[in-house]
């Protein structure tokens, strides 16, 4: 960016623009536990300026300037992901959108809410609950994740099993396109709003969203213990296939159970087998029917143990706090995999073999997000203060993704760090389609460049594969001295 | 919602444990006012990780020190933290580390010098501690004495600042009316140590706690009542190591008055007002005292108690905590304006708190906003409504 452009931005936005080094460095990271020195070596993650626009008009004006001057723009709000989706890789401008928040309107006839994009899911849910409404689904980081942010990702989390992806609930959006034009899209229009789902801020900046809501209802929480993963799959299939579809199903393996127990954060006593949380929402009558149905199912499955209701409720209360696992770290590395539920046992067996091979404990938990799919998080403890060991441990993240891939899965989210797997996420036709769309909307590639569509040279599949395999091999050799 | 017990190991380890999830952002009054990532708890911890855990000492810039001082120590971030970090302790340790480098804000040094010289936060000598009591009919019993059942720990602000001294007077009159045999530490009451701790001068603060505990032991008193939430917090949480087994019942004045009402030692007369209550951070979220002040208000016949939008565990800070006013008064004003907006939205005609600092800050803010709302400390309210 030339000096004149930088100065004009500073002049226009005043105290809402910052080129302080300390500030810019904070905007050059997200939750990803990648060492700063490694990031610096690979990319220009340091923005030249950070701007906090307060309206769609200001976003539009800034985009027009960036479009004219060919300056990269990286949109950012909650920054609650680990893929560098909201971190620049080519410097430029970071647009902090957190001022674009608030509820615009609730349409009680249509059962929709219109909300500004940087409102968090926690804020929206709190607002709706006061009116006796609720979100249909929320991300597992709802207290901090924003409405626009989750739409820019794949949009699956608690509630998706019953109500589908966020995309299926969105009726209309307002977007500032890379050229600065403000465009409203509805579900019926062509091109459709679908293109913005999982676009990760590469096609424009979403500023407002109209989405479906539901009536606030009672909930009933169940927590089951099963002896092994095969039985877990059987039970999950059964719950998904019964008359009343659960609002949410969460699964955690024995390593998770043991770790949480050791950290003093478990509400249960066992350290083996698997835990399955099953949550229902509905009228009191519906929930009574569910209770009776579960009782009946329990009679037919003697290996399924139901834990006390109080424990199940505590588990539900902790649904946004899986990250507390990090107390066992201090660092945690992991991979999140989108995969078919039916392959859960083989994935877990794969992980077990990998854990034995590398002498590491792998902790796995996840949500069932559709009748066929689950998102699984597999994590391992590490220590980023030990640079070499940490680098070697990083290689295991690829091994986790490889295990997922072998079992029909792919990474959940792309951003920067998952671009080496782009061909696992999209098939050839799909990749061609999204690349063409990007070229049409953003020919100069100023909108969050370096994400999704192409693997950067430093991360290209061959380099990435070879370097990770070498690191993994070294780690395997030295694991005994770990 | 489950309650979580905050955990603290070391600054280095906790800064590495922080997941940067950002659950703290929305709860933080400073971030909500400033708006920059560097003002978020996660941003500050992220910088602390660079400086202390990853040994990048050059990141200890004046800008960072300023951000660390821009915190009201309200504890909202600790309550929201997904990894259960006791951020309150983390902020204190961070300020402590900064203090050892000599980079602490000038306002902190001024405060420390006053405290070292006068044993209170003002420039007034400590022998004037009981000046607030000169208008009382009989103040002899307030001079430090053996044989009292209760010690009223007045606190620096209520002892030396005219507006706040009305709280001390109210407490004294309430306790007298309830026939409580009480006294104070008089000129031997030193600052509770909380302001020093909040500036990062933790060891200095300990000396003050030690002194006050020693005086209480010498008087043989086993019940202490504080009207200042910060003093109360120190007596409740930090004095243990010096009490060394000495039995001491610690009450905030709201807890004590609630008991007096329960035991029918005082009665309250009717008041036709809509009252809202502001939870002081050190009394509510940080000490867990939520119900006694509400119980007192609800025991005033004909009063309607309405809650502020953010209340109890999720209460918003008034902006006056954490020594913020001494380093960034404009930020204090901006934060209090947010709280004042909630007071406006509540429709209350009286805003009651149980902290002299909250009362001071909210009085200014309510006046600036032109709100037709009366700001009162709960002791003033009780004194006004007490049947004599």
mmCIF file of C-alpha atoms in Angstrom, chain A residues 15-18 20-23 25-27 29-33 36 40 50-52 76-80 96 98 101 120 123 126 140-144 146 265 267 314 317-318 320-321 323-324 326-327 330-331 383-385, chain B residues 1-4 7-9 13-23 25-26 31-39 42-44 46-47 49-50 53-54 59 61 63-64 67 79-86 309-310 314:
data_model
loop_
_atom_site.group_PDB
_atom_site.id
_atom_site.type_symbol
_atom_site.label_atom_id
_atom_site.label_comp_id
_atom_site.label_asym_id
_atom_site.label_seq_id
_atom_site.Cartn_x
_atom_site.Cartn_y
_atom_site.Cartn_z
ATOM 1 C CA UNK A 15 -8.927 6.877 16.087
ATOM 2 C CA UNK A 16 -10.636 3.939 14.375
ATOM 3 C CA UNK A 17 -7.526 3.253 12.301
ATOM 4 C CA UNK A 18 -4.271 2.028 13.788
ATOM 5 C CA UNK A 20 0.712 0.714 15.784
ATOM 6 C CA UNK A 21 3.028 -2.288 15.598
ATOM 7 C CA UNK A 22 1.645 -3.789 18.788
ATOM 8 C CA UNK A 23 -1.896 -3.549 17.486
ATOM 9 C CA UNK A 25 0.759 -7.867 15.557
ATOM 10 C CA UNK A 26 -2.340 -8.815 17.525
ATOM 11 C CA UNK A 27 -4.297 -8.847 14.281
ATOM 12 C CA UNK A 29 -2.895 -14.220 14.630
ATOM 13 C CA UNK A 30 -6.004 -16.162 15.559
ATOM 14 C CA UNK A 31 -6.399 -19.206 17.792
ATOM 15 C CA UNK A 32 -3.944 -21.237 15.710
ATOM 16 C CA UNK A 33 -1.044 -22.315 17.890
ATOM 17 C CA UNK A 36 5.059 -16.441 15.261
ATOM 18 C CA UNK A 40 6.847 -14.695 9.687
ATOM 19 C CA UNK A 50 -6.175 -2.052 10.978
ATOM 20 C CA UNK A 51 -9.457 -0.215 10.513
ATOM 21 C CA UNK A 52 -12.688 -0.433 12.491
ATOM 22 C CA UNK A 76 -12.166 -10.093 10.869
ATOM 23 C CA UNK A 77 -14.671 -10.128 13.740
ATOM 24 C CA UNK A 78 -14.583 -12.735 16.516
ATOM 25 C CA UNK A 79 -11.445 -14.377 15.094
ATOM 26 C CA UNK A 80 -12.379 -17.637 16.818
ATOM 27 C CA UNK A 96 -12.107 -5.240 12.250
ATOM 28 C CA UNK A 98 -16.814 -5.666 15.544
ATOM 29 C CA UNK A 101 -23.355 -5.390 15.577
ATOM 30 C CA UNK A 120 -22.115 -12.811 18.568
ATOM 31 C CA UNK A 123 -25.695 -11.992 22.228
ATOM 32 C CA UNK A 126 -29.706 -13.870 24.893
ATOM 33 C CA UNK A 140 -19.637 -24.514 19.538
ATOM 34 C CA UNK A 141 -17.877 -21.196 20.208
ATOM 35 C CA UNK A 142 -21.150 -19.245 20.475
ATOM 36 C CA UNK A 143 -20.066 -16.828 23.234
ATOM 37 C CA UNK A 144 -17.496 -15.258 20.885
ATOM 38 C CA UNK A 146 -20.215 -13.963 15.207
ATOM 39 C CA UNK A 265 -13.205 -31.155 35.161
ATOM 40 C CA UNK A 267 -18.723 -34.828 36.235
ATOM 41 C CA UNK A 314 -23.701 -30.142 33.588
ATOM 42 C CA UNK A 317 -23.790 -26.354 30.446
ATOM 43 C CA UNK A 318 -20.202 -26.962 29.368
ATOM 44 C CA UNK A 320 -19.119 -24.210 24.648
ATOM 45 C CA UNK A 321 -16.089 -24.976 26.790
ATOM 46 C CA UNK A 323 -11.276 -25.769 24.987
ATOM 47 C CA UNK A 324 -10.855 -26.100 28.772
ATOM 48 C CA UNK A 326 -6.096 -26.804 27.173
ATOM 49 C CA UNK A 327 -5.356 -26.754 30.889
ATOM 50 C CA UNK A 330 -0.159 -25.668 27.920
ATOM 51 C CA UNK A 331 -0.541 -26.016 24.147
ATOM 52 C CA UNK A 383 4.382 -27.251 24.453
ATOM 53 C CA UNK A 384 5.069 -24.329 22.158
ATOM 54 C CA UNK A 385 7.949 -23.113 24.338
ATOM 55 C CA UNK B 1 -24.912 -22.637 34.248
ATOM 56 C CA UNK B 2 -22.116 -24.411 36.124
ATOM 57 C CA UNK B 3 -19.888 -22.214 38.218
ATOM 58 C CA UNK B 4 -16.194 -22.566 37.582
ATOM 59 C CA UNK B 7 -7.250 -21.541 38.511
ATOM 60 C CA UNK B 8 -3.851 -19.888 38.614
ATOM 61 C CA UNK B 9 -0.382 -21.374 38.314
ATOM 62 C CA UNK B 13 1.873 -21.027 32.114
ATOM 63 C CA UNK B 14 -1.494 -19.282 32.214
ATOM 64 C CA UNK B 15 -0.551 -17.062 29.295
ATOM 65 C CA UNK B 16 0.220 -20.204 27.306
ATOM 66 C CA UNK B 17 -2.991 -21.892 28.414
ATOM 67 C CA UNK B 18 -5.089 -18.942 27.213
ATOM 68 C CA UNK B 19 -6.742 -20.246 24.048
ATOM 69 C CA UNK B 20 -7.414 -16.744 22.652
ATOM 70 C CA UNK B 21 -11.023 -17.907 22.248
ATOM 71 C CA UNK B 22 -12.266 -14.400 22.952
ATOM 72 C CA UNK B 23 -15.063 -15.358 25.353
ATOM 73 C CA UNK B 25 -14.182 -9.840 24.919
ATOM 74 C CA UNK B 26 -17.851 -9.084 25.282
ATOM 75 C CA UNK B 31 -12.639 -3.546 25.418
ATOM 76 C CA UNK B 32 -16.271 -2.574 24.898
ATOM 77 C CA UNK B 33 -15.213 1.049 25.310
ATOM 78 C CA UNK B 34 -11.851 1.104 23.534
ATOM 79 C CA UNK B 35 -12.646 -1.421 20.818
ATOM 80 C CA UNK B 36 -9.113 -2.475 19.884
ATOM 81 C CA UNK B 37 -7.858 -6.044 20.131
ATOM 82 C CA UNK B 38 -5.037 -4.848 22.415
ATOM 83 C CA UNK B 39 -7.704 -3.825 24.930
ATOM 84 C CA UNK B 42 -7.038 -12.175 25.329
ATOM 85 C CA UNK B 43 -4.946 -9.520 23.547
ATOM 86 C CA UNK B 44 -3.172 -8.495 26.734
ATOM 87 C CA UNK B 46 -1.274 -12.821 24.198
ATOM 88 C CA UNK B 47 1.276 -10.014 24.591
ATOM 89 C CA UNK B 49 2.820 -14.681 26.513
ATOM 90 C CA UNK B 50 5.249 -13.100 24.048
ATOM 91 C CA UNK B 53 6.578 -17.131 28.318
ATOM 92 C CA UNK B 54 8.411 -16.731 25.012
ATOM 93 C CA UNK B 59 7.592 -6.291 23.497
ATOM 94 C CA UNK B 61 6.512 -1.284 25.395
ATOM 95 C CA UNK B 63 1.827 0.984 24.885
ATOM 96 C CA UNK B 64 1.594 -2.462 26.477
ATOM 97 C CA UNK B 67 -3.068 -1.333 28.143
ATOM 98 C CA UNK B 79 -15.965 -15.444 34.965
ATOM 99 C CA UNK B 80 -16.154 -15.917 31.189
ATOM 100 C CA UNK B 81 -12.788 -17.612 30.666
ATOM 101 C CA UNK B 82 -13.215 -20.930 28.862
ATOM 102 C CA UNK B 83 -9.957 -22.250 30.291
ATOM 103 C CA UNK B 84 -10.749 -21.147 33.854
ATOM 104 C CA UNK B 85 -7.799 -18.767 34.149
ATOM 105 C CA UNK B 86 -7.926 -16.644 37.277
ATOM 106 C CA UNK B 309 -29.784 -5.263 32.353
ATOM 107 C CA UNK B 310 -26.470 -6.689 33.516
ATOM 108 C CA UNK B 314 -22.804 -10.428 34.861
#
